[in-house]
Rosetta silent file (secondary structure, phi, psi, omega in degrees, C-alpha in Angstrom):
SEQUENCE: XXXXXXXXXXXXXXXXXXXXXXXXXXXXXXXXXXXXXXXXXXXXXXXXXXXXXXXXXXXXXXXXXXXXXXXXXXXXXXXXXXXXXXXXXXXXXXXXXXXXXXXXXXXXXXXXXXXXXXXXXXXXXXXXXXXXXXXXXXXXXXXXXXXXXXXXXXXXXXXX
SCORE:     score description
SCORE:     0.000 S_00000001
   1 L     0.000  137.972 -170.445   84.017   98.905  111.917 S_00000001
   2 E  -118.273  141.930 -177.829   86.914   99.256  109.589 S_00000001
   3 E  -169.540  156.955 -171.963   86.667   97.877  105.864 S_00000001
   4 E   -70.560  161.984  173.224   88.130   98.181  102.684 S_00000001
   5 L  -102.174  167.709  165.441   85.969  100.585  100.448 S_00000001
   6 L   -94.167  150.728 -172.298   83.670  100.125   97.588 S_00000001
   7 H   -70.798  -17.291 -160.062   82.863  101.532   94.615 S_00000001
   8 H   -96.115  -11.417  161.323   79.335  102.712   96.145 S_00000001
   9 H   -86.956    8.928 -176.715   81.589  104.680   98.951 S_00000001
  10 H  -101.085  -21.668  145.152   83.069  107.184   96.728 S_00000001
  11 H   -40.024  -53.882  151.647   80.418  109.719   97.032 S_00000001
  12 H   -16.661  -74.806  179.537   81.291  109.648  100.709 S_00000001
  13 H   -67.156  -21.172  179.867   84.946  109.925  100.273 S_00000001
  14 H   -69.425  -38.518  162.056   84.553  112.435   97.712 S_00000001
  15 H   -30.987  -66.360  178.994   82.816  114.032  100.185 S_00000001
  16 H   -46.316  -63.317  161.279   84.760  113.762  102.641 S_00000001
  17 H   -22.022  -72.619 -175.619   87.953  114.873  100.770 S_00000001
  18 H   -52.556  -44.484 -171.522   86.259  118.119  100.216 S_00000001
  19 H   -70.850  -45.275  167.747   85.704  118.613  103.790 S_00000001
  20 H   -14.472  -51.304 -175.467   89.349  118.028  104.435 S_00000001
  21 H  -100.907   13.246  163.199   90.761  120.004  102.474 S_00000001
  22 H   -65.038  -80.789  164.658   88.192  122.760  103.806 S_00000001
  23 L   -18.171  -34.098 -159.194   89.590  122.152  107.270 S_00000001
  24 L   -85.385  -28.530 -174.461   93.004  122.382  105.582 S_00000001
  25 L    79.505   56.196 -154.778   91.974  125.947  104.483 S_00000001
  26 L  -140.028   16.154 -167.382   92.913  124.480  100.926 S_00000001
  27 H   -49.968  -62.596 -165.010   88.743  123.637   99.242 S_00000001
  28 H    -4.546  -65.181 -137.264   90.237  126.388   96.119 S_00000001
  29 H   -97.877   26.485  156.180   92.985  123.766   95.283 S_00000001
  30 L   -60.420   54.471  -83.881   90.741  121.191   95.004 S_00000001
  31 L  -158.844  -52.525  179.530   90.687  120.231   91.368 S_00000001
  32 L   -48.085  151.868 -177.361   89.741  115.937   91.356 S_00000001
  33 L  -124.122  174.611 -172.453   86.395  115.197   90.711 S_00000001
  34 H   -49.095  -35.742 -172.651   84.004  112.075   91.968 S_00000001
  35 H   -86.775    5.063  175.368   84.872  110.472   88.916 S_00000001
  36 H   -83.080  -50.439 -162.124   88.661  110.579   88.842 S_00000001
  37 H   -34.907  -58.073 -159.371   88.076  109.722   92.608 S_00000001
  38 H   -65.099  -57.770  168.418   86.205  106.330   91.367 S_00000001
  39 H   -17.102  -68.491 -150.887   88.967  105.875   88.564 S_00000001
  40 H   -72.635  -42.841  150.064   91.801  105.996   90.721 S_00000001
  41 H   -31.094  -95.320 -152.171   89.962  103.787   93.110 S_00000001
  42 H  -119.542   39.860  174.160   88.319  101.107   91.260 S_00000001
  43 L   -82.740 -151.227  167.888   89.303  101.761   87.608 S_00000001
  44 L   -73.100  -34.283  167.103   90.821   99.300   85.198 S_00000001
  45 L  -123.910   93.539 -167.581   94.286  100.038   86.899 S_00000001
  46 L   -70.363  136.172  168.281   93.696  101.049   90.428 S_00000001
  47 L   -67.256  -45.152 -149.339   96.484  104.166   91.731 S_00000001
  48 L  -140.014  168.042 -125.420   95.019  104.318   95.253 S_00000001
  49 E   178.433  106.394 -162.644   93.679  102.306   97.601 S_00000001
  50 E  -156.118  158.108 -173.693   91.257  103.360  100.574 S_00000001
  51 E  -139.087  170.377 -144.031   89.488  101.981  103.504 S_00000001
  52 E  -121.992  143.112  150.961   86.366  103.195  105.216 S_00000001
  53 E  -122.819  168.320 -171.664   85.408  103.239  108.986 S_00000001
  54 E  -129.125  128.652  169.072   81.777  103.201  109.619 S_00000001
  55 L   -92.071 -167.352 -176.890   79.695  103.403  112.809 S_00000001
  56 L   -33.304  -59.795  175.783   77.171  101.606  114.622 S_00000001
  57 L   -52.488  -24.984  160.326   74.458  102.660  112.373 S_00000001
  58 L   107.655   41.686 -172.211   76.575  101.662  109.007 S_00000001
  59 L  -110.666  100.812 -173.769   77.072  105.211  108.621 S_00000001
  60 E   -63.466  118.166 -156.724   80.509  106.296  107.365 S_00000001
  61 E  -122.218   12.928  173.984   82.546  108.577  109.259 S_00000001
  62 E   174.954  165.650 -179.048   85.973  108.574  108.157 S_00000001
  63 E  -139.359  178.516  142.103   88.544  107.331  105.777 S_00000001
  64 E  -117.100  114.244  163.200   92.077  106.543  104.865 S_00000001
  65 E   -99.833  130.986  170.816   93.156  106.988  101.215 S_00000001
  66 E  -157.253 -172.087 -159.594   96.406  105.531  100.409 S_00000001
  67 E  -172.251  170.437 -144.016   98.446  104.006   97.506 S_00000001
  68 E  -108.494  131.030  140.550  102.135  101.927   97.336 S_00000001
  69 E  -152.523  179.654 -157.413  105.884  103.298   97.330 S_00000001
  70 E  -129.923  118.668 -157.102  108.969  101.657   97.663 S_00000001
  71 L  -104.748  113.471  169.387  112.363  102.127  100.090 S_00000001
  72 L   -78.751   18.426 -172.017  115.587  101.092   98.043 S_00000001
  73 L   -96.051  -40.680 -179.582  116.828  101.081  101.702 S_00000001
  74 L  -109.736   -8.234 -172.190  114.823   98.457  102.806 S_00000001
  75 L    94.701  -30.670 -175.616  113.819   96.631   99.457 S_00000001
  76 L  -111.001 -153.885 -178.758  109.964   96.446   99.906 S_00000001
  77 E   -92.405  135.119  157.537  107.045   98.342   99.650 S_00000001
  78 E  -139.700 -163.549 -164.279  105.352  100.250  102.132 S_00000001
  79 E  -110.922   97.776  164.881  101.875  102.394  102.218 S_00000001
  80 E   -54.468   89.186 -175.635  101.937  106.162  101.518 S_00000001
  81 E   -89.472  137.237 -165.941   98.874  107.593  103.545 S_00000001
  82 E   -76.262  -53.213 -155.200   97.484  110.298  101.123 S_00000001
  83 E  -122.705  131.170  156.224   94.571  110.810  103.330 S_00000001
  84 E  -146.116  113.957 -160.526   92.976  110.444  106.932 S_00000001
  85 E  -144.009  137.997 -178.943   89.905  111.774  107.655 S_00000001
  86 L  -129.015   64.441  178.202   87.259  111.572  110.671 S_00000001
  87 L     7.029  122.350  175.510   84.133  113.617  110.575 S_00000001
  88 H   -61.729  -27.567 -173.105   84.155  115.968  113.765 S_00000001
  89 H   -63.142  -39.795 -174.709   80.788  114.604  114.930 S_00000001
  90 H   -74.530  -14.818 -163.637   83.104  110.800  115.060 S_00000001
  91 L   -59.730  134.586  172.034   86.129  112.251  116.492 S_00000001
  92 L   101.848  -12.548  150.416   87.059  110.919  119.653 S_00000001
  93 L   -57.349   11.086  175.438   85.860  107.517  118.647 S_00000001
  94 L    70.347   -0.927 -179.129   88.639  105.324  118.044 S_00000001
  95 H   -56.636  -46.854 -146.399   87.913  105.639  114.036 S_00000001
  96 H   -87.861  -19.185  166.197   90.945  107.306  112.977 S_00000001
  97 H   -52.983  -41.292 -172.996   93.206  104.810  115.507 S_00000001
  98 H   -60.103  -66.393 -150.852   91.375  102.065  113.926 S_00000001
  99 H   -58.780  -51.088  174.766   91.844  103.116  110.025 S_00000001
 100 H   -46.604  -49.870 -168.070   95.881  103.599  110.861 S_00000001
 101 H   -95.757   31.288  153.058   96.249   99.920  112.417 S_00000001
 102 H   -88.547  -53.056  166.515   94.289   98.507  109.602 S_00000001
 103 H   -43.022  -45.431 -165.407   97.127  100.156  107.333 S_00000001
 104 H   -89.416  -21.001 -179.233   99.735   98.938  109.726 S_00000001
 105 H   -90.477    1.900  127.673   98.133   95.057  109.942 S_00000001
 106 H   -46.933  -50.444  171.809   97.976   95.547  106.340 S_00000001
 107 H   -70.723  -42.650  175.824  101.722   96.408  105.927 S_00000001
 108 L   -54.756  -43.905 -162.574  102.297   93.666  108.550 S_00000001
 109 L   -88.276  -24.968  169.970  100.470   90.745  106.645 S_00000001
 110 L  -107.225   59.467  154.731  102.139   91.758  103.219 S_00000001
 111 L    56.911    0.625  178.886  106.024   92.054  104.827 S_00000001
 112 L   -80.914  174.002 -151.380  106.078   96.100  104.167 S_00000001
 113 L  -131.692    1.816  152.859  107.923   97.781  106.242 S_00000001
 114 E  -139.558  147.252  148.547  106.549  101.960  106.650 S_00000001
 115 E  -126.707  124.265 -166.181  103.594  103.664  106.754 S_00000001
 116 E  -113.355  152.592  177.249  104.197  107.168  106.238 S_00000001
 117 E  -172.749  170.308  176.483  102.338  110.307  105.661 S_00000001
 118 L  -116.655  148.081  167.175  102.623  113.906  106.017 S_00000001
 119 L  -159.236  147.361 -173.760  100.747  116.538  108.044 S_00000001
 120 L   -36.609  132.254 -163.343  100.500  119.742  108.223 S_00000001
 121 L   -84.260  -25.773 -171.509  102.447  121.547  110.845 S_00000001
 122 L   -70.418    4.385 -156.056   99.911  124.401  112.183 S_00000001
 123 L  -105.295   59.561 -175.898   97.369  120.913  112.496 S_00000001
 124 H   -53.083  -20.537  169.715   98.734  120.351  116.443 S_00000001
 125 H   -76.949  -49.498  177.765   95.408  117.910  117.064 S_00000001
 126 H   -71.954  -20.107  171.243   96.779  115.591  114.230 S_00000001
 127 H   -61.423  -85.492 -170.750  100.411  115.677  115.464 S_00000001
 128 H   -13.168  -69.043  173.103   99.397  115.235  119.156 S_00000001
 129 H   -26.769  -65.299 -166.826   97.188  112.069  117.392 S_00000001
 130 H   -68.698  -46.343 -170.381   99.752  110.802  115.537 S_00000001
 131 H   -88.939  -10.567  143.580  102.669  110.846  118.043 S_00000001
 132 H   -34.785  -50.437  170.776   99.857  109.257  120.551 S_00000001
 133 L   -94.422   40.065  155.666   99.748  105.803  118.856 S_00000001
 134 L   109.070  -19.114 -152.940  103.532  105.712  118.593 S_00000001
 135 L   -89.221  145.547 -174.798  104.304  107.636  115.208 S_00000001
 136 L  -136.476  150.187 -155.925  107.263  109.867  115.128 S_00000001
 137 L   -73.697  129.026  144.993  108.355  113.249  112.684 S_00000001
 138 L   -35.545   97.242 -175.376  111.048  112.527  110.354 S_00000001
 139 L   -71.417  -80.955 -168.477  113.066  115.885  111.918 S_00000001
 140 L   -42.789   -7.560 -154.912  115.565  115.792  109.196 S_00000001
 141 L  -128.006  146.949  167.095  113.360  115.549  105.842 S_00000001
 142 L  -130.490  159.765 -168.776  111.400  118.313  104.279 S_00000001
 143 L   -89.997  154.550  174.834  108.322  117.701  101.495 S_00000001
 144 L  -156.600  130.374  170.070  109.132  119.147   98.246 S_00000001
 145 L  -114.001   98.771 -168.047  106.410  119.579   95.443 S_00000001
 146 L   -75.745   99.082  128.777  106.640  120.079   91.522 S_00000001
 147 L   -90.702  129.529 -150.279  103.097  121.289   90.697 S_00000001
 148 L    59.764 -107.857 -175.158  101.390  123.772   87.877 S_00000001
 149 H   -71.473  -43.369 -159.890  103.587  125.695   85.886 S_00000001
 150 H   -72.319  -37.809 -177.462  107.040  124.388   87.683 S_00000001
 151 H   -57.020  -67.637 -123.839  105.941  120.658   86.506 S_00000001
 152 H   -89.415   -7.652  127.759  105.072  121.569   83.558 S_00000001
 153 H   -30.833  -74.949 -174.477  108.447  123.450   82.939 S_00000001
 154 H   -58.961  -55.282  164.007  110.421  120.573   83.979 S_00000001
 155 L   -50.422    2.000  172.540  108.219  118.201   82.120 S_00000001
 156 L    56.692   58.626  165.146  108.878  120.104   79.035 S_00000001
 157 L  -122.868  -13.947 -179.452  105.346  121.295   78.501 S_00000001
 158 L  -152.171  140.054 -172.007  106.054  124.841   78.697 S_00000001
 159 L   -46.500  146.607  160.574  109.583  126.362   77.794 S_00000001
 160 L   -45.968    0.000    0.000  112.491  126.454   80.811 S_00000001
């Protein structure tokens, strides 16, 4: 079962998160806490935007975190997935197929028109995954990140 999350699911996802970016070999750079988590979520102005899948048992066993951008190419909006994550004990279980075409019947029923995300390139089980229901790599485009000193540089918090 796929559903929107709750505020009473962010222990989970925080959870969750953490294991991710374990997998990722990345816990170190882990820096959000439960309560940003819940903020970002389900504050006064929610940032982000996440949905839950759960198994038989109501037990939750994966997630999608995601959050809005915008194409001046196309005009709308579409869904930026931050996050997709499937406990290895769930894997192989249609969860993380599910959580994407809840995103994409999501994009469908409000007219946007991508859902996009990034993944890691050494992570050949999420590629394989990904180009399995249909998704394909933007060859030409590379991610680029301002973070820690270099923001804060640009951002005029610490001299050029």
């Amino acid at each position: 079962m796929i559903r929107e999350a709750t505020v009473g699911d962010v222990p989970e996802i925080y959870a969750m998160v953490r294991e991710l970016a374990e997998y990722e070999k990345a816990l170190d750079e882990v820096r959000a806490s439960e309560e940003q988590l819940r903020e970002a979520l389900f504050g006064a102005r929610p940032a982000a935007f996440a949905h839950v899948a759960q198994d038989g048992g109501g037990k939750v066993v994966g997630f999608a975190l995601w959050f809005l951008n915008f194409s001046t190419w196309r005009g709308v909006h579409g869904i930026y997935l931050e996050d997709l994550y499937v406990r290895p004990a769930a894997r192989g279980g249609g969860y993380g197929k599910a959580l994407l075409g809840e995103l994409a019947r999501v994009c469908v029923a409000r007219g946007y028109e991508r859902l996009e995300w990034s993944v890691l390139k050494w992570n050949r089980p999420a590629i394989d995954f990904y180009e399995a229901v249909g998704a394909r790599r933007q060859g030409e485009w590379d991610v680029y990140q301002l973070t820690d000193e270099a923001l804060g540089r640009l951002g005029g918090a610490t001299p050029l």
